[in-house]
Short mmCIF file of C-alpha atoms in Angstrom, two decimals:
data_model
loop_
_atom_site.label_atom_id
_atom_site.label_comp_id
_atom_site.label_asym_id
_atom_site.label_seq_id
_atom_site.Cartn_x
_atom_site.Cartn_y
_atom_site.Cartn_z
CA UNK B 1 35.09 80.61 50.09
CA UNK B 2 37.81 81.48 52.55
CA UNK B 3 37.42 81.10 56.30
CA UNK B 4 38.30 84.32 58.10
CA UNK B 5 38.92 84.59 61.81
CA UNK B 6 38.94 87.97 63.50
CA UNK B 7 40.14 88.47 67.04
CA UNK B 8 39.21 89.74 69.52
CA UNK B 9 35.47 89.91 69.07
CA UNK B 10 35.26 92.71 71.56
CA UNK B 11 37.70 94.83 73.52
CA UNK B 12 37.48 97.64 76.03
CA UNK B 13 40.51 99.85 76.47
CA UNK B 14 41.44 103.02 78.21
CA UNK B 15 41.82 106.25 76.34
CA UNK B 16 45.38 106.73 75.16
CA UNK B 17 46.26 103.07 74.87
CA UNK B 18 46.71 101.07 71.69
CA UNK B 19 44.67 98.11 70.57
CA UNK B 20 45.59 95.45 68.02
CA UNK B 21 42.98 93.56 66.02
CA UNK B 22 43.92 90.46 64.07
CA UNK B 23 42.41 89.13 60.90
CA UNK B 24 43.42 85.64 59.82
CA UNK B 25 42.68 83.82 56.64
CA UNK B 26 42.58 80.22 57.84
CA UNK B 27 42.47 78.29 54.60
CA UNK B 28 43.44 80.71 51.89
CA UNK B 29 46.52 82.73 51.10
CA UNK B 30 45.21 86.24 51.05
CA UNK B 31 47.29 88.80 49.26
CA UNK B 32 44.66 91.43 49.81
CA UNK B 33 42.61 92.16 52.90
CA UNK B 34 40.34 95.06 53.71
CA UNK B 35 39.54 96.88 56.92
CA UNK B 36 36.16 98.51 57.49
CA UNK B 37 34.78 100.59 60.31
CA UNK B 38 31.13 100.82 61.23
CA UNK B 39 29.70 103.35 63.64
CA UNK B 40 26.35 102.61 65.31
CA UNK B 41 23.42 102.68 62.92
CA UNK B 42 25.71 103.47 60.00
CA UNK B 43 27.14 101.56 57.10
CA UNK B 44 30.55 99.99 56.65
CA UNK B 45 33.19 102.48 55.61
CA UNK B 46 36.32 101.15 53.98
CA UNK B 47 39.37 102.32 55.91
CA UNK B 48 42.20 100.70 54.03
CA UNK B 49 43.32 97.96 51.72
CA UNK B 50 45.98 95.74 53.19
CA UNK B 51 48.43 94.24 50.74
CA UNK B 52 50.78 91.44 51.75
CA UNK B 53 54.37 92.55 51.84
CA UNK B 54 53.69 96.18 51.03
CA UNK B 55 52.24 99.28 52.58
CA UNK B 56 48.53 99.53 53.05
CA UNK B 57 46.48 101.87 50.93
CA UNK B 58 44.34 104.13 53.05
CA UNK B 59 41.07 105.73 52.06
CA UNK B 60 40.78 109.47 52.07
CA UNK B 61 40.38 110.87 55.56
CA UNK B 62 41.80 107.85 57.38
CA UNK B 63 44.92 108.61 59.38
CA UNK B 64 47.57 106.05 58.54
CA UNK B 65 49.62 106.90 61.63
CA UNK B 66 46.67 106.28 63.87
CA UNK B 67 45.44 103.10 62.22
CA UNK B 68 48.53 101.01 61.63
CA UNK B 69 48.08 98.08 59.32
CA UNK B 70 50.54 95.25 58.99
CA UNK B 71 50.12 92.46 56.48
CA UNK B 72 53.34 90.57 56.92
CA UNK B 73 52.09 87.17 55.83
CA UNK B 74 49.55 85.73 53.46
CA UNK B 75 47.35 84.68 56.33
CA UNK B 76 47.46 87.55 58.76
CA UNK B 77 46.69 91.24 58.71
CA UNK B 78 46.61 93.35 61.84
CA UNK B 79 45.03 96.71 62.54
CA UNK B 80 46.42 98.66 65.46
CA UNK B 81 44.44 101.60 66.73
CA UNK B 82 47.08 103.78 68.35
CA UNK B 83 46.38 106.22 71.16
CA UNK B 84 42.74 105.31 71.09
CA UNK B 85 40.11 107.85 72.03
CA UNK B 86 36.40 107.44 72.74
CA UNK B 87 35.57 108.59 69.23
CA UNK B 88 37.44 105.55 67.90
CA UNK B 89 34.85 103.32 69.54
CA UNK B 90 33.35 101.42 66.68
CA UNK B 91 32.84 98.04 65.05
CA UNK B 92 35.86 97.05 62.97
CA UNK B 93 35.48 94.35 60.32
CA UNK B 94 38.07 92.78 58.11
CA UNK B 95 37.53 91.15 54.75
CA UNK B 96 39.58 88.86 52.56
CA UNK B 97 39.42 89.01 48.81
CA UNK B 98 39.95 85.65 47.32
CA UNK B 99 38.37 82.51 46.16
CA UNK B 100 34.78 81.54 46.16
CA UNK B 101 31.68 82.72 44.38
CA UNK B 102 31.30 85.92 46.28
CA UNK B 103 34.87 87.07 46.05
CA UNK B 104 34.98 88.40 49.59
CA UNK B 105 34.80 86.78 53.00
CA UNK B 106 34.25 88.82 56.13
CA UNK B 107 35.47 88.36 59.65
CA UNK B 108 32.94 88.45 62.45
CA UNK B 109 34.04 91.91 63.54
CA UNK B 110 35.58 93.51 66.62
CA UNK B 111 33.63 95.79 68.89
CA UNK B 112 36.05 98.38 70.27
CA UNK B 113 35.00 100.52 73.20
CA UNK B 114 37.38 103.19 74.41
CA UNK B 115 36.66 104.52 77.88
CA UNK A 1 33.35 106.96 50.19
CA UNK A 2 30.07 105.16 49.76
CA UNK A 3 28.81 103.97 46.47
CA UNK A 4 25.31 102.76 47.03
CA UNK A 5 22.29 104.62 48.22
CA UNK A 6 19.51 102.45 49.48
CA UNK A 7 15.94 103.44 49.90
CA UNK A 8 13.93 103.41 51.96
CA UNK A 9 16.30 103.86 54.88
CA UNK A 10 13.84 102.22 57.19
CA UNK A 11 11.02 99.84 56.43
CA UNK A 12 8.45 98.35 58.77
CA UNK A 13 6.12 95.64 57.56
CA UNK A 14 3.85 92.93 58.87
CA UNK A 15 4.98 89.33 58.88
CA UNK A 16 3.94 87.66 55.66
CA UNK A 17 4.20 90.80 53.56
CA UNK A 18 6.85 91.36 50.95
CA UNK A 19 9.72 93.77 51.51
CA UNK A 20 11.31 95.65 48.65
CA UNK A 21 14.56 97.52 49.08
CA UNK A 22 16.26 99.57 46.42
CA UNK A 23 19.87 100.51 45.85
CA UNK A 24 21.43 102.97 43.46
CA UNK A 25 25.08 103.34 42.65
CA UNK A 26 27.30 105.66 40.70
CA UNK A 27 30.17 103.90 38.97
CA UNK A 28 30.70 100.89 36.74
CA UNK A 29 30.51 97.60 38.54
CA UNK A 30 31.56 94.01 38.13
CA UNK A 31 28.84 92.78 40.41
CA UNK A 32 26.48 93.91 43.14
CA UNK A 33 25.94 92.06 46.37
CA UNK A 34 23.37 92.23 49.14
CA UNK A 35 24.24 91.58 52.77
CA UNK A 36 22.27 91.29 55.96
CA UNK A 37 23.47 92.34 59.37
CA UNK A 38 21.72 91.63 62.61
CA UNK A 39 22.18 94.26 65.28
CA UNK A 40 25.77 94.37 66.49
CA UNK A 41 26.75 91.29 64.53
CA UNK A 42 28.77 90.41 61.45
CA UNK A 43 27.66 90.37 57.86
CA UNK A 44 25.76 87.61 56.17
CA UNK A 45 26.07 87.40 52.41
CA UNK A 46 22.69 87.02 50.77
CA UNK A 47 23.06 87.13 47.03
CA UNK A 48 25.34 88.33 44.25
CA UNK A 49 24.27 89.52 40.83
CA UNK A 50 26.77 90.10 38.06
CA UNK A 51 26.72 93.10 35.79
CA UNK A 52 25.55 90.99 32.85
CA UNK A 53 22.65 89.54 34.79
CA UNK A 54 19.25 91.14 35.22
CA UNK A 55 17.58 88.98 37.83
CA UNK A 56 18.45 86.26 40.30
CA UNK A 57 16.52 84.24 42.79
CA UNK A 58 17.55 82.50 45.97
CA UNK A 59 14.83 81.05 48.12
CA UNK A 60 12.62 83.94 49.22
CA UNK A 61 15.03 86.47 47.78
CA UNK A 62 14.79 88.06 44.38
CA UNK A 63 17.30 90.61 43.22
CA UNK A 64 17.23 92.67 40.06
CA UNK A 65 19.89 94.78 38.45
CA UNK A 66 19.44 97.58 35.93
CA UNK A 67 22.87 98.75 34.85
CA UNK A 68 21.42 101.45 32.61
CA UNK A 69 19.83 103.06 35.65
CA UNK A 70 22.60 101.94 37.99
CA UNK A 71 20.10 100.47 40.37
CA UNK A 72 19.21 97.21 42.05
CA UNK A 73 16.35 95.96 44.11
CA UNK A 74 16.07 93.23 46.70
CA UNK A 75 12.71 91.62 47.27
CA UNK A 76 12.08 89.43 50.29
CA UNK A 77 8.84 87.54 49.90
CA UNK A 78 6.64 86.25 52.71
CA UNK A 79 8.71 88.05 55.33
CA UNK A 80 9.31 86.63 58.76
CA UNK A 81 10.13 88.24 62.07
CA UNK A 82 13.59 86.70 61.75
CA UNK A 83 14.17 88.83 58.66
CA UNK A 84 14.39 91.86 60.93
CA UNK A 85 17.88 93.24 60.31
CA UNK A 86 19.85 95.86 58.41
CA UNK A 87 20.36 95.21 54.72
CA UNK A 88 23.20 96.62 52.67
CA UNK A 89 23.97 96.63 49.01
CA UNK A 90 27.63 96.59 48.06
CA UNK A 91 29.23 97.09 44.69
CA UNK A 92 32.37 95.42 43.46
CA UNK A 93 34.28 97.37 40.91
CA UNK A 94 36.19 96.21 37.89
CA UNK A 95 39.89 95.63 37.69
CA UNK A 96 42.52 93.98 39.80
CA UNK A 97 42.29 96.61 42.52
CA UNK A 98 38.56 96.35 42.95
CA UNK A 99 37.07 96.67 46.38
CA UNK A 100 33.65 96.27 47.90
CA UNK A 101 31.87 99.53 48.63
CA UNK A 102 28.77 99.55 50.77
CA UNK A 103 25.62 101.61 50.63
CA UNK A 104 24.10 103.27 53.65
CA UNK A 105 21.80 100.41 54.49
CA UNK A 106 18.14 99.80 55.15
CA UNK A 107 16.71 98.85 58.50
CA UNK A 108 13.93 96.32 58.07
CA UNK A 109 11.52 95.60 60.90
CA UNK A 110 9.09 92.74 60.46
CA UNK A 111 6.27 92.80 62.98
CA UNK A 112 5.01 89.40 64.10
#
């Protein structure tokens, strides 16, 4: 399957600032990537589907102006949490849909803490 | 939205015992996958079962799928303390725009 690199693995930011999380497909041209959010002791909730060269598709209830997704190349999708607040503190995980038996490869996740 | 509903939500067993976790889902699927997640860490893919399959084995793992009941089960035999983790089922839909939807998860504690 694909090799997916997610960066940073953890970040602490002040309330009101913006944070960018990168998801790279290292060995596979990914036309579709996914962004999930996971609050403590909860499951992964799909936030949006990131499509290369077009606008992301957001799940119901996810604010597209707050969670900006850019998928400008076949190897990189970024998620920017704008004007972050403590309630945005969460574990964010990206996923690439592509080759391999399982069909999906996940990044290692980013722990965001907003103080 | 979440697709799968696992039960139990928490399971505590003694090392060496078997652990059975169940998952139910609502819509048609292409396949169903089980993942493990250690606390605060990323996901580890365990096993995938396709909609036309009924049972699969991988080492100490056995997964079943009943599409008529829209349910799956994951059996971990001869559990170890290292199996302590959260386990999630995830369904992959059909079609070009399919996406992986996760259930709520089960927290497994294996006591040494």
